[in-house]
Coordinates of N, CA and C in Angstrom, one line a residue:
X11 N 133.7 -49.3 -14.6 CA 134.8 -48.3 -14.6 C 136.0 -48.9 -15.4
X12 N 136.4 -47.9 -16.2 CA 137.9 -48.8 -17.5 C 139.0 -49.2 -16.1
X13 N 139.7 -49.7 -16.2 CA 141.0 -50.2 -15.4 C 141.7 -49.1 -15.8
X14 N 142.3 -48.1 -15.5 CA 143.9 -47.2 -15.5 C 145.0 -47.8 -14.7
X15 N 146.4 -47.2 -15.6 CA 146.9 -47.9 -15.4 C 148.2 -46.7 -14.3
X16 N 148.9 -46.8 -13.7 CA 149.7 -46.0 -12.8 C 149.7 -45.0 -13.5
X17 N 150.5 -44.7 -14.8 CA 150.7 -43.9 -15.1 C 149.4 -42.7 -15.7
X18 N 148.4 -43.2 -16.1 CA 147.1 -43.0 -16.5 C 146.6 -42.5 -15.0
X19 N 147.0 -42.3 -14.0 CA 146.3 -42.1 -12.2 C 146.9 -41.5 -12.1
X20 N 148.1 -41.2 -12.3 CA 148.9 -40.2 -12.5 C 148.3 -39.0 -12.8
X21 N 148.0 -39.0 -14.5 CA 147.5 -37.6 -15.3 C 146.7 -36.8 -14.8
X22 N 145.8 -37.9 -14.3 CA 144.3 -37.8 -14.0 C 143.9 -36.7 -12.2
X23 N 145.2 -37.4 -11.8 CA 145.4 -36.3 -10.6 C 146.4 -35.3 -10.9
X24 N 147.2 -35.6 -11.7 CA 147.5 -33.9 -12.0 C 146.5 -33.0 -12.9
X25 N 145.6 -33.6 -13.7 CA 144.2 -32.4 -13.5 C 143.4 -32.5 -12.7
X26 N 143.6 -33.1 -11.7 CA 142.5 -32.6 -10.9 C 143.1 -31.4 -9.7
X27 N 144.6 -31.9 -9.9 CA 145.3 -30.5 -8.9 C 145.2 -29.7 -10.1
X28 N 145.2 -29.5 -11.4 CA 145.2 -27.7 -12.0 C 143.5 -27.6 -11.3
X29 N 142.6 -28.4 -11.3 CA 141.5 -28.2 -11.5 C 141.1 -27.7 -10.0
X30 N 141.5 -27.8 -9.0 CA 142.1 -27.2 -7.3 C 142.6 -25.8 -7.2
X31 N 143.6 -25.6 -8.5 CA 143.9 -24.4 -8.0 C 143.5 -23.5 -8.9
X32 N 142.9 -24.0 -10.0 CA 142.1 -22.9 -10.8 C 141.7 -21.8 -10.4
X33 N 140.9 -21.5 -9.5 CA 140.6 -20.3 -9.0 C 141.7 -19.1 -8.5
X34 N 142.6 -20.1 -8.2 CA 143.7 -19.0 -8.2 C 145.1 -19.1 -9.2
X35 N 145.5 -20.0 -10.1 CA 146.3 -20.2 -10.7 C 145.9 -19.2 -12.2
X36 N 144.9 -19.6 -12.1 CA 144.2 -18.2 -13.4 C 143.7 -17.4 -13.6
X37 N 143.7 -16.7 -11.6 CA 143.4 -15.3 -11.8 C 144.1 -14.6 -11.9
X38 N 144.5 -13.0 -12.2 CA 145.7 -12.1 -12.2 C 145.7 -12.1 -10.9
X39 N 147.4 -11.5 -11.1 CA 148.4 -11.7 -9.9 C 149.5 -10.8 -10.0
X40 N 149.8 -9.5 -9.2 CA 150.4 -8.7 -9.3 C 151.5 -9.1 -8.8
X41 N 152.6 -9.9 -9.5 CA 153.8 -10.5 -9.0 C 155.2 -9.3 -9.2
X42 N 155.9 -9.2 -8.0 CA 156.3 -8.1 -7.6 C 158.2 -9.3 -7.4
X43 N 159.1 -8.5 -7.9 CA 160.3 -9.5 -7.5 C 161.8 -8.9 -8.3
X44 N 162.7 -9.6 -7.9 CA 164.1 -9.1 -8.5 C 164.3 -8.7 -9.9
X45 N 164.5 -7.4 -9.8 CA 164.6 -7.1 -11.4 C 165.6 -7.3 -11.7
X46 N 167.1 -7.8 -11.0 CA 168.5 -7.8 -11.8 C 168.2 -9.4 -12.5
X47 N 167.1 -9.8 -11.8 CA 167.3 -11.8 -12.2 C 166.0 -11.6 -13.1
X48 N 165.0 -10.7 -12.8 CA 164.0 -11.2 -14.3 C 163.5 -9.6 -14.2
X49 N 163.2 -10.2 -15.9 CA 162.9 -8.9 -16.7 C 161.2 -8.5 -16.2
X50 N 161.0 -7.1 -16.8 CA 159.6 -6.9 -17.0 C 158.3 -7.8 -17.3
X51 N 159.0 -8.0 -18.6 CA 158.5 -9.7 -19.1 C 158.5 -10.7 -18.6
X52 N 159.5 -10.9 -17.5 CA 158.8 -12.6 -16.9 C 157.9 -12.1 -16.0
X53 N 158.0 -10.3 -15.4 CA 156.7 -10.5 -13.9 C 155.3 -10.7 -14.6
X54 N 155.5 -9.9 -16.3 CA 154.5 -10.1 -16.5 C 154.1 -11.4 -17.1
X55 N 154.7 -12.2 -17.3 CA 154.5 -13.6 -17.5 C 153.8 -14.3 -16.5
X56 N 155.0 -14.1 -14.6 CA 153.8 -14.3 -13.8 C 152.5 -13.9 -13.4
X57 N 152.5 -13.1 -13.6 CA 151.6 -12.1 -13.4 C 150.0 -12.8 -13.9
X58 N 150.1 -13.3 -14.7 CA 149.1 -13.6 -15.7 C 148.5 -15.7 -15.8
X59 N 147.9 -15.8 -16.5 CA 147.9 -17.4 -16.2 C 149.1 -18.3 -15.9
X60 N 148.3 -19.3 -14.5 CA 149.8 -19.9 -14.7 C 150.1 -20.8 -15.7
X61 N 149.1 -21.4 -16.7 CA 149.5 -22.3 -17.8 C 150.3 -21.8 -19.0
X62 N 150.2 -20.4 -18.9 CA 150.5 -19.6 -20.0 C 152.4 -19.0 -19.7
X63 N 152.5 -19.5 -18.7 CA 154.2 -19.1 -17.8 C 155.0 -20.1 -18.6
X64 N 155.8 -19.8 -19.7 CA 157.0 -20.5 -20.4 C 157.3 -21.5 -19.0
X65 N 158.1 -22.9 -19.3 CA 159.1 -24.0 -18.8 C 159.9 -23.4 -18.2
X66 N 160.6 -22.8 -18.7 CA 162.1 -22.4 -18.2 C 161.9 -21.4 -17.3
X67 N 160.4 -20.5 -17.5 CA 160.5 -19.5 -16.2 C 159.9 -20.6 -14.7
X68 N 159.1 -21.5 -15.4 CA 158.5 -22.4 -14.2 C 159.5 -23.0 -13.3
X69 N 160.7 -23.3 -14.3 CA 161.5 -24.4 -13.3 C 162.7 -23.1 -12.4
X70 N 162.8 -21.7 -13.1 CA 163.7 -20.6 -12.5 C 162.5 -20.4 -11.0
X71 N 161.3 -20.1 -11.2 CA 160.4 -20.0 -9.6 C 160.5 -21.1 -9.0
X72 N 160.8 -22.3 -9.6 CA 160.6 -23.4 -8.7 C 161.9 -23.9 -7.5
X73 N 162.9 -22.8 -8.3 CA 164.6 -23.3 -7.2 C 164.7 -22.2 -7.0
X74 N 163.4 -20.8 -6.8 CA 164.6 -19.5 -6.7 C 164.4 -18.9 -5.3
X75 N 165.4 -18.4 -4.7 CA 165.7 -18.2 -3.3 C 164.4 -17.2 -3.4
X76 N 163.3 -17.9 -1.6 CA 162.4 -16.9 -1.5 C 162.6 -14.9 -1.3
X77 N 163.7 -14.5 -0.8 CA 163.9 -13.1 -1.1 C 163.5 -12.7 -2.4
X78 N 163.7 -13.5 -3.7 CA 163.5 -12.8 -4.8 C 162.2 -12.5 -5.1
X79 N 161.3 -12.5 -4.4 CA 159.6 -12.4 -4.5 C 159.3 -11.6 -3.6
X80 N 158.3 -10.6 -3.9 CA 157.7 -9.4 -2.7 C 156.5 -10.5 -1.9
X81 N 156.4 -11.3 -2.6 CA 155.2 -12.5 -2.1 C 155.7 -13.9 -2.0
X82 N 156.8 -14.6 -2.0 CA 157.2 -15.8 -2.3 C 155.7 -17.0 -2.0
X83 N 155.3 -16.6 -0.9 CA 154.5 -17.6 -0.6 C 153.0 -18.0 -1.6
X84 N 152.7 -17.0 -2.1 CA 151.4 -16.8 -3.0 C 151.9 -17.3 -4.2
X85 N 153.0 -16.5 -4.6 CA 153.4 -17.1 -6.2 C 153.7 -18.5 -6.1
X86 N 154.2 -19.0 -5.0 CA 154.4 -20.4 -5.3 C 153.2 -21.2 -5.4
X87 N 152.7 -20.7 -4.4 CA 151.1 -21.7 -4.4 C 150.4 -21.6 -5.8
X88 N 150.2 -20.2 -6.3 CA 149.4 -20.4 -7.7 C 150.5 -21.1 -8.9
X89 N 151.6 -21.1 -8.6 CA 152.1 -22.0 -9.6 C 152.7 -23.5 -9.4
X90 N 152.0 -24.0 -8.1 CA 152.4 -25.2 -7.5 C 152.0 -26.2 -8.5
X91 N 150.6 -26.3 -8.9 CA 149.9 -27.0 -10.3 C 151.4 -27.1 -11.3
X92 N 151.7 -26.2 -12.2 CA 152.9 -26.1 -13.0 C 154.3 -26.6 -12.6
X93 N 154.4 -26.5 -11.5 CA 155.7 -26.4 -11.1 C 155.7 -28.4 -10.7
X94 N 154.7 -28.7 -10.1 CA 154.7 -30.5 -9.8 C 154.4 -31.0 -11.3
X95 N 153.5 -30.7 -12.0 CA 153.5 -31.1 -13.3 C 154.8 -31.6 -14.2
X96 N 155.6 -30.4 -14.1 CA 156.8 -30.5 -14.7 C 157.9 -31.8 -14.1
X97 N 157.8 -31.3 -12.5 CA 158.6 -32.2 -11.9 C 158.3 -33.6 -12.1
X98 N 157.0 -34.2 -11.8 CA 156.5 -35.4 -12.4 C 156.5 -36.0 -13.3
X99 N 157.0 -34.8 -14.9 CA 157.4 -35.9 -16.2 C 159.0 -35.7 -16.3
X100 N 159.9 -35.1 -15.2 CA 161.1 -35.4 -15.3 C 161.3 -34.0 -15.9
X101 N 160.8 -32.7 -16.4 CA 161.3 -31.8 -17.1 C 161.8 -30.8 -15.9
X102 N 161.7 -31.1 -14.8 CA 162.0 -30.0 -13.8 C 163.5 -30.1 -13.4
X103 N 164.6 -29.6 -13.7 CA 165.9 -30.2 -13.6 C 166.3 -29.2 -13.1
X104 N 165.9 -29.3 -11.4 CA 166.7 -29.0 -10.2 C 166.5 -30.0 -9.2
X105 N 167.3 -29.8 -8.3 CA 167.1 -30.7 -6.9 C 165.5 -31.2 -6.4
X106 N 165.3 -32.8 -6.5 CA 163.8 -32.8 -6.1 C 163.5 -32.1 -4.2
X107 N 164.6 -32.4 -3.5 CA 164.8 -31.7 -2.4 C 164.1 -30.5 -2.4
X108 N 164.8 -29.5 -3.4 CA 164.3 -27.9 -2.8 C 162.9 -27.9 -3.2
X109 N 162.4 -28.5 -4.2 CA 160.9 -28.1 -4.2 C 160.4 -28.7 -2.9
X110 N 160.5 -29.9 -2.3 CA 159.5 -30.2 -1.1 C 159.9 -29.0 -0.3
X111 N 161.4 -28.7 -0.1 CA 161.6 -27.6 1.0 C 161.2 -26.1 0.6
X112 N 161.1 -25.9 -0.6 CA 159.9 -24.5 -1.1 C 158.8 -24.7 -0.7
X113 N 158.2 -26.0 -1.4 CA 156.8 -26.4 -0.7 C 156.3 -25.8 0.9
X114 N 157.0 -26.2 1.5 CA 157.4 -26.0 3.0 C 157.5 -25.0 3.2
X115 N 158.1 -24.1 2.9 CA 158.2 -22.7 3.4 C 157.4 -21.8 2.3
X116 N 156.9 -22.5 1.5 CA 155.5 -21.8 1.1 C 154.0 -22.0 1.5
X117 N 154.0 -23.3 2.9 CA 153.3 -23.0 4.0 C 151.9 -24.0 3.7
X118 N 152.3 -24.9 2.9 CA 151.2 -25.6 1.6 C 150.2 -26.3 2.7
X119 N 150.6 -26.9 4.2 CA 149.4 -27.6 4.8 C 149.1 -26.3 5.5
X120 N 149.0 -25.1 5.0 CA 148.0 -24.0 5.3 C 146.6 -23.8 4.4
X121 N 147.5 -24.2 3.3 CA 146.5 -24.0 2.1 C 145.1 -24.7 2.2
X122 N 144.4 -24.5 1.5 CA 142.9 -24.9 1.4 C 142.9 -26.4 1.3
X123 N 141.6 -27.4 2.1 CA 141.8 -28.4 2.1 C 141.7 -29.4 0.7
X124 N 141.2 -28.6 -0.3 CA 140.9 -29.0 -1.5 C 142.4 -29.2 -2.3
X125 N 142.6 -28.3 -2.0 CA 144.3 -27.9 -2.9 C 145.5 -29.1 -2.1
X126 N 145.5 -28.9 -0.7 CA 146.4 -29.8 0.0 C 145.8 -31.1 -0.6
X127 N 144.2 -31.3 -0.3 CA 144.1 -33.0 -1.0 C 144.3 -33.4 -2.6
X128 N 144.8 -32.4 -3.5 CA 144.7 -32.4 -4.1 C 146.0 -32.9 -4.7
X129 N 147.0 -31.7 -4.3 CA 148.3 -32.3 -3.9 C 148.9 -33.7 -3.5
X130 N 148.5 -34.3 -2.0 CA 148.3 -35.3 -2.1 C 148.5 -36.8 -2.6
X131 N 147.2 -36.2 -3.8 CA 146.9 -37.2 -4.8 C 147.7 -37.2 -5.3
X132 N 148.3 -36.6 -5.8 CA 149.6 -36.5 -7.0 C 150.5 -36.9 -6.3
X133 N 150.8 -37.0 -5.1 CA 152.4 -37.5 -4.5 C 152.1 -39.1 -4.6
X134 N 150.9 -39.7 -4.5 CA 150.7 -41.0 -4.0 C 150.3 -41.1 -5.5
X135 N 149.7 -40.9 -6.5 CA 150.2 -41.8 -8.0 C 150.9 -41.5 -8.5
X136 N 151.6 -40.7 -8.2 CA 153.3 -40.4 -8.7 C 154.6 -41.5 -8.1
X137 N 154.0 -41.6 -6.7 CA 155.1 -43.0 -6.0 C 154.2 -44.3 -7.2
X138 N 153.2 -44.2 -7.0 CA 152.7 -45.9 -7.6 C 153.3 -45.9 -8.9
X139 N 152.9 -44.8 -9.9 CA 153.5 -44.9 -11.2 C 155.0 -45.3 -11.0
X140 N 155.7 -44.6 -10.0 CA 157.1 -44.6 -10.3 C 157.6 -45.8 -9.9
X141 N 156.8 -46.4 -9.0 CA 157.1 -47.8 -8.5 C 157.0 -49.2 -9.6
X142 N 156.1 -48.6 -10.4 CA 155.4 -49.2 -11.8 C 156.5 -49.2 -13.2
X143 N 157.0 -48.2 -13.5 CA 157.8 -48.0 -14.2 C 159.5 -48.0 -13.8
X144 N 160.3 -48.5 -15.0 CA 161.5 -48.5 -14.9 C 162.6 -48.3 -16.1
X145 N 163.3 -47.6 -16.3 CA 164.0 -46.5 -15.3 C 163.1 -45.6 -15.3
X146 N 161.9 -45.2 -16.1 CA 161.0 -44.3 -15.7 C 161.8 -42.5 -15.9
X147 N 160.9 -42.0 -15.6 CA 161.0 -40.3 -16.0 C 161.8 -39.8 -14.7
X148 N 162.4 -40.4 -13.7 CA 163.2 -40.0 -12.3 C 163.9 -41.1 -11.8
X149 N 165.1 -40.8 -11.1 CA 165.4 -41.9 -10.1 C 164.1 -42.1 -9.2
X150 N 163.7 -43.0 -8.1 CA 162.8 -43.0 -7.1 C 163.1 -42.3 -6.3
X151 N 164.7 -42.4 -5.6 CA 165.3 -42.1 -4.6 C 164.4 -40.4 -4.5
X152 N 164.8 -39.7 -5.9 CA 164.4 -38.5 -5.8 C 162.7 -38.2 -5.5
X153 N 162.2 -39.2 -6.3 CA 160.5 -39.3 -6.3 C 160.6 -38.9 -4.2
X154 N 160.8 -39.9 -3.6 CA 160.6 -39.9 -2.8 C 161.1 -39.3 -1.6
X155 N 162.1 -38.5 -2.1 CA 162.6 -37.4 -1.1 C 161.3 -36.3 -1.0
X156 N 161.3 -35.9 -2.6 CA 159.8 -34.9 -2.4 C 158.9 -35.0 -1.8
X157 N 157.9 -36.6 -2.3 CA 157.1 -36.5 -0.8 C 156.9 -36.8 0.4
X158 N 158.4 -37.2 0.9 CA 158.8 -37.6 2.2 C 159.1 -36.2 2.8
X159 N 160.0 -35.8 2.2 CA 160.0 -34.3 3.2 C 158.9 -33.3 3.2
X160 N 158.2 -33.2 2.0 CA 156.9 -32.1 1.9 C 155.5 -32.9 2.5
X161 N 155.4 -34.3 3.0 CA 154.5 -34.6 3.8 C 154.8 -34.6 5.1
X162 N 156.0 -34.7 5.5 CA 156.9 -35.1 6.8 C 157.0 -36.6 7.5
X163 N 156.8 -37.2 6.6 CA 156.9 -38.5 6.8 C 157.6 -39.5 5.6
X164 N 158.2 -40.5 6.2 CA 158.7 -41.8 5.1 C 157.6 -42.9 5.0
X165 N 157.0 -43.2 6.6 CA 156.1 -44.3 6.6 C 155.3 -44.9 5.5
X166 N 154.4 -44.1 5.1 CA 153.6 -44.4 4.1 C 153.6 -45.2 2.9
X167 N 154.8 -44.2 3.1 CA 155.6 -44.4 1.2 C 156.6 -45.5 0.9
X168 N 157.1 -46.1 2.2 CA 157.6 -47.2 2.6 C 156.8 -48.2 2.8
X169 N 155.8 -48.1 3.6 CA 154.9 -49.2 3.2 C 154.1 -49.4 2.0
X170 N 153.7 -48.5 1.4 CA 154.0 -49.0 -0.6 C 154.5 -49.6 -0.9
X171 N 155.7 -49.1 -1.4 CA 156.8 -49.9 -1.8 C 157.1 -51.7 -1.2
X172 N 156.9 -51.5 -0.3 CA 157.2 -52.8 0.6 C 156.0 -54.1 -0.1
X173 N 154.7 -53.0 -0.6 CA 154.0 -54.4 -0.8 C 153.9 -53.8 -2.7
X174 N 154.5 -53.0 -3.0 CA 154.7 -53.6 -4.6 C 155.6 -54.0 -5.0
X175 N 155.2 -55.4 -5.6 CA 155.8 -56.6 -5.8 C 156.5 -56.4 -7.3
X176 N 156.7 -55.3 -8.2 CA 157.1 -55.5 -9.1 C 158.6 -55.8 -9.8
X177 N 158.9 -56.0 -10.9 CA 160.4 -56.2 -10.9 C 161.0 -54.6 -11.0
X178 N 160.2 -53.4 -11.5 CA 160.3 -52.4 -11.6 C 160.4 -51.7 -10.1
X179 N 159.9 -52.0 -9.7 CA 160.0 -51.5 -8.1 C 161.7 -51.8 -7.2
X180 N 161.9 -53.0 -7.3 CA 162.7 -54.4 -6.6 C 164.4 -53.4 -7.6
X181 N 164.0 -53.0 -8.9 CA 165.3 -52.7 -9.8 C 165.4 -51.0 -8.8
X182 N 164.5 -50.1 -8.7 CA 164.5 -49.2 -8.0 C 165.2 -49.2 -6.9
X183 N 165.1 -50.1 -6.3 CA 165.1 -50.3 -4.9 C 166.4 -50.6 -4.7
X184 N 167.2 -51.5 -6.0 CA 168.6 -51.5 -6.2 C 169.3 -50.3 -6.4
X185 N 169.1 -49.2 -6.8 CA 169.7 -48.3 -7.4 C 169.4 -47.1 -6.0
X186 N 168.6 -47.2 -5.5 CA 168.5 -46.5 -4.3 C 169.6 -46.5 -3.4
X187 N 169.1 -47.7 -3.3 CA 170.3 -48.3 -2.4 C 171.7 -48.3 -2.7
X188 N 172.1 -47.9 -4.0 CA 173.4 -47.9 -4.3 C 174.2 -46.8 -3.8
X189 N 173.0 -45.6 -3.7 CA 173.3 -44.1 -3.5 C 173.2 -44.0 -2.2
X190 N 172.5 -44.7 -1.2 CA 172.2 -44.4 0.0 C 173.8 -45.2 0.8
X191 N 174.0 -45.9 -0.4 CA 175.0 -47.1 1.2 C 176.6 -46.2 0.5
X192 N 177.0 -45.1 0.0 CA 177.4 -44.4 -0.9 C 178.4 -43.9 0.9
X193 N 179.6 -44.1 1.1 CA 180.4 -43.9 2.1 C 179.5 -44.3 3.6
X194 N 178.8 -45.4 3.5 CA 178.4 -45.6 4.6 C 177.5 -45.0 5.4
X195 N 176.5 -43.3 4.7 CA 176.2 -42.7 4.9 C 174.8 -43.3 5.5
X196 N 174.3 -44.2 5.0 CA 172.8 -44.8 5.5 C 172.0 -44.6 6.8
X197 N 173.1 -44.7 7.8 CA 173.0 -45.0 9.2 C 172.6 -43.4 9.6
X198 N 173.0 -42.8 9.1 CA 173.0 -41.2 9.3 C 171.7 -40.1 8.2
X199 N 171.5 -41.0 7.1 CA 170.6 -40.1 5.9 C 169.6 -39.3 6.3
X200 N 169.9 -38.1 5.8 CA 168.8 -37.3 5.9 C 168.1 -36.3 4.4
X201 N 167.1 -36.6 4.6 CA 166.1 -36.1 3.2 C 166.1 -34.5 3.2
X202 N 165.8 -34.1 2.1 CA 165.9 -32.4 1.8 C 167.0 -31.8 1.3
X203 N 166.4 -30.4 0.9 CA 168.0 -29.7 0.6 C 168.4 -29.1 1.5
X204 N 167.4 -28.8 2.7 CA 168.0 -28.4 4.1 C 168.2 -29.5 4.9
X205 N 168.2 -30.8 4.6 CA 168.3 -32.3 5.5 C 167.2 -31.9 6.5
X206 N 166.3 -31.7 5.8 CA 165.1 -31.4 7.3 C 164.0 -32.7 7.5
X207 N 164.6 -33.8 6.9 CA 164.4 -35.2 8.0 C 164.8 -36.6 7.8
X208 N 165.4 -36.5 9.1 CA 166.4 -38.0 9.6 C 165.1 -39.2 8.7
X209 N 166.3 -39.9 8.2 CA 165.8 -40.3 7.3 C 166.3 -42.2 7.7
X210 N 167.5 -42.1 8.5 CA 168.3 -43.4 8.5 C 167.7 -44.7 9.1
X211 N 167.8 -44.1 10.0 CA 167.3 -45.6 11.2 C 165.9 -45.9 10.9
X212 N 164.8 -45.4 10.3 CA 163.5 -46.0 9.4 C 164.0 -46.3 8.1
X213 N 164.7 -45.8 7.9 CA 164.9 -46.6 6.4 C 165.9 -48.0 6.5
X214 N 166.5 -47.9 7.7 CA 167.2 -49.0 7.6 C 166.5 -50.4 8.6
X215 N 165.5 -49.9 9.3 CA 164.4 -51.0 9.9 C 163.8 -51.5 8.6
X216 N 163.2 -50.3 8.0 CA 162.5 -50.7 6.8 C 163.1 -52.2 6.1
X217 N 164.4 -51.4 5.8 CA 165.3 -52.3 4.4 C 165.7 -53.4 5.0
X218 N 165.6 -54.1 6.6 CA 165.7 -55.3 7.4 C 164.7 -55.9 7.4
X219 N 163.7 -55.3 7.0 CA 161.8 -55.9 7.3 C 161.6 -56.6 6.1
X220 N 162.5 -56.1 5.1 CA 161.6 -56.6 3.6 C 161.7 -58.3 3.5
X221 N 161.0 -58.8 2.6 CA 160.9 -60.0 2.3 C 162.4 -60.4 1.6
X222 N 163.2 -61.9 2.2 CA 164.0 -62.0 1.3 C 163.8 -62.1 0.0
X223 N 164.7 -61.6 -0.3 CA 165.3 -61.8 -2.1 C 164.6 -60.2 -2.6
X224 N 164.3 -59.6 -1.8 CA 164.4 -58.0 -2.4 C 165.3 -57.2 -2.3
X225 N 166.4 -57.6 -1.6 CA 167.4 -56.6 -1.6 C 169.2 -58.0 -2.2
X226 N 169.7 -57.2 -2.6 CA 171.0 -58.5 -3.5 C 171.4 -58.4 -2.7
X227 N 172.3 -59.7 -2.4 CA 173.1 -60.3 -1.5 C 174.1 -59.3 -0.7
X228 N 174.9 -58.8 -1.9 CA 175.5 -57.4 -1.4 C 175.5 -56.4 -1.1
X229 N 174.1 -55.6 -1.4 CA 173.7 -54.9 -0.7 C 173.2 -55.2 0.8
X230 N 172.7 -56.3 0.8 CA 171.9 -56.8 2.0 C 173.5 -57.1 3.0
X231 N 174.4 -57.1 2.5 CA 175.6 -57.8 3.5 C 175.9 -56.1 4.2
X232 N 175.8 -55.2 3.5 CA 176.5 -53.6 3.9 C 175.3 -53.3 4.5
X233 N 173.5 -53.4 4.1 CA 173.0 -52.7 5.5 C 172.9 -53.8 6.7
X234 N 173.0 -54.8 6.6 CA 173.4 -55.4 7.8 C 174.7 -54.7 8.8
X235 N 175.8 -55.0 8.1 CA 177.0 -54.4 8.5 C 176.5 -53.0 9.5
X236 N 175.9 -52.0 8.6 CA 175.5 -51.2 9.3 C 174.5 -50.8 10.4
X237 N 173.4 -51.5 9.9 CA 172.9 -51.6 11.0 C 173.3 -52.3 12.7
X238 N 174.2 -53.1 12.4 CA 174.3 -54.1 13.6 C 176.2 -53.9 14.1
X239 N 176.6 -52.5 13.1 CA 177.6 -52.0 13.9 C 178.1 -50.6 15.0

């Protein structure tokens, strides 16, 4: 088998999620929704394949308040393929927050177990790639809000990180941290665009567990500070 490389595990599970929801991402779809915010033309845009749905309409479904849809939950799922696609080379420029919390209230560990594993896959070589690359196509911080709140867990993805050893990782990990210790908020962080999970006191066990010389002297003096005040 050739060696791939993060980012190459990456692709490779993002076709295999179009290739999950194919059955429904490219059947017709009578998408029903606000006509003062989209025209004729975008229903019928959704309406129709999801590969064939212009950018700009993918990233307007992907932040748009569920009332604007007679279906929110179905249109999102058939265009979940498109809408992580985008997100994952950095073209999706809204809050990585609301997609996990759309995710969420579009009910996705309901979905079929092919499509959820499918999903999955793409959250875990999307952290490796991102952990792999630097500055890369996202902050991390944000990589990892998405699939910390749309799996409901940090664990995982914290223990990743913890055992990749890269300089691209370790530089992430600085810049994370710059935003997290950002008015002392650390002790209290919570992930999402609805803060729908406490985020602090595991990330700050976390950031005390790591091996010295992963975190700079001055950062490491402020979550100490915090943690042990």
């Amino acid at each position: 088998m050739p060696v791939t490389t993060p980012s190459q595990q990456l692709q490779i599970a993002l076709d295999a999620l179009d290739a999950a929801f194919a059955p429904l991402s490219e059947s017709p779809f009578a998408v029903g929704g606000c006509t003062y915010c989209y025209t004729g033309t975008d229903l019928e845009a959704l309406s129709g394949p999801a590969h064939q749905v212009p950018d700009d309409l993918i990233s307007s479904v992907a932040a748009e308040a569920t009332d604007h849809w007679d279906n929110f939950s179905a249109l999102y799922r058939r265009m979940t393929p498109q809408i992580v696609r985008l997100l994952a080379a950095g073209q999706l420029h809204i809050d990585h927050g609301l997609v996990a919390s759309r995710l969420l209230e579009a009910g996705w560990r309901d979905w079929t177990a092919p499509e959820q594993q499918a999903l999955e896959c793409v959250w875990g070589a999307w952290w490796r790639s991102a952990l792999h690359e630097y500055p890369g196509t996202d902050r991390v911080a944000g990589v990892l809000k998405t699939i910390s709140v749309s799996t409901g867990s940090l664990s995982p993805w914290l223990v990743l990180w913890a055992e990749t050893r890269t300089e691209a990782a370790d530089r992430h990990l600085g810049d994370a941290l710059g935003g997290w210790l950002v008015g002392w908020g650390l002790a209290d962080l919570r992930l999402g665009f609805y803060d729908e999970l406490a985020a602090g006191p595991e990330l700050l066990s976390w950031l005390l567990s790591l091996e010295e010389g992963r975190i700079g002297a001055a950062q490491l003096f402020e979550v100490e500070r915090i943690a042990y005040s």
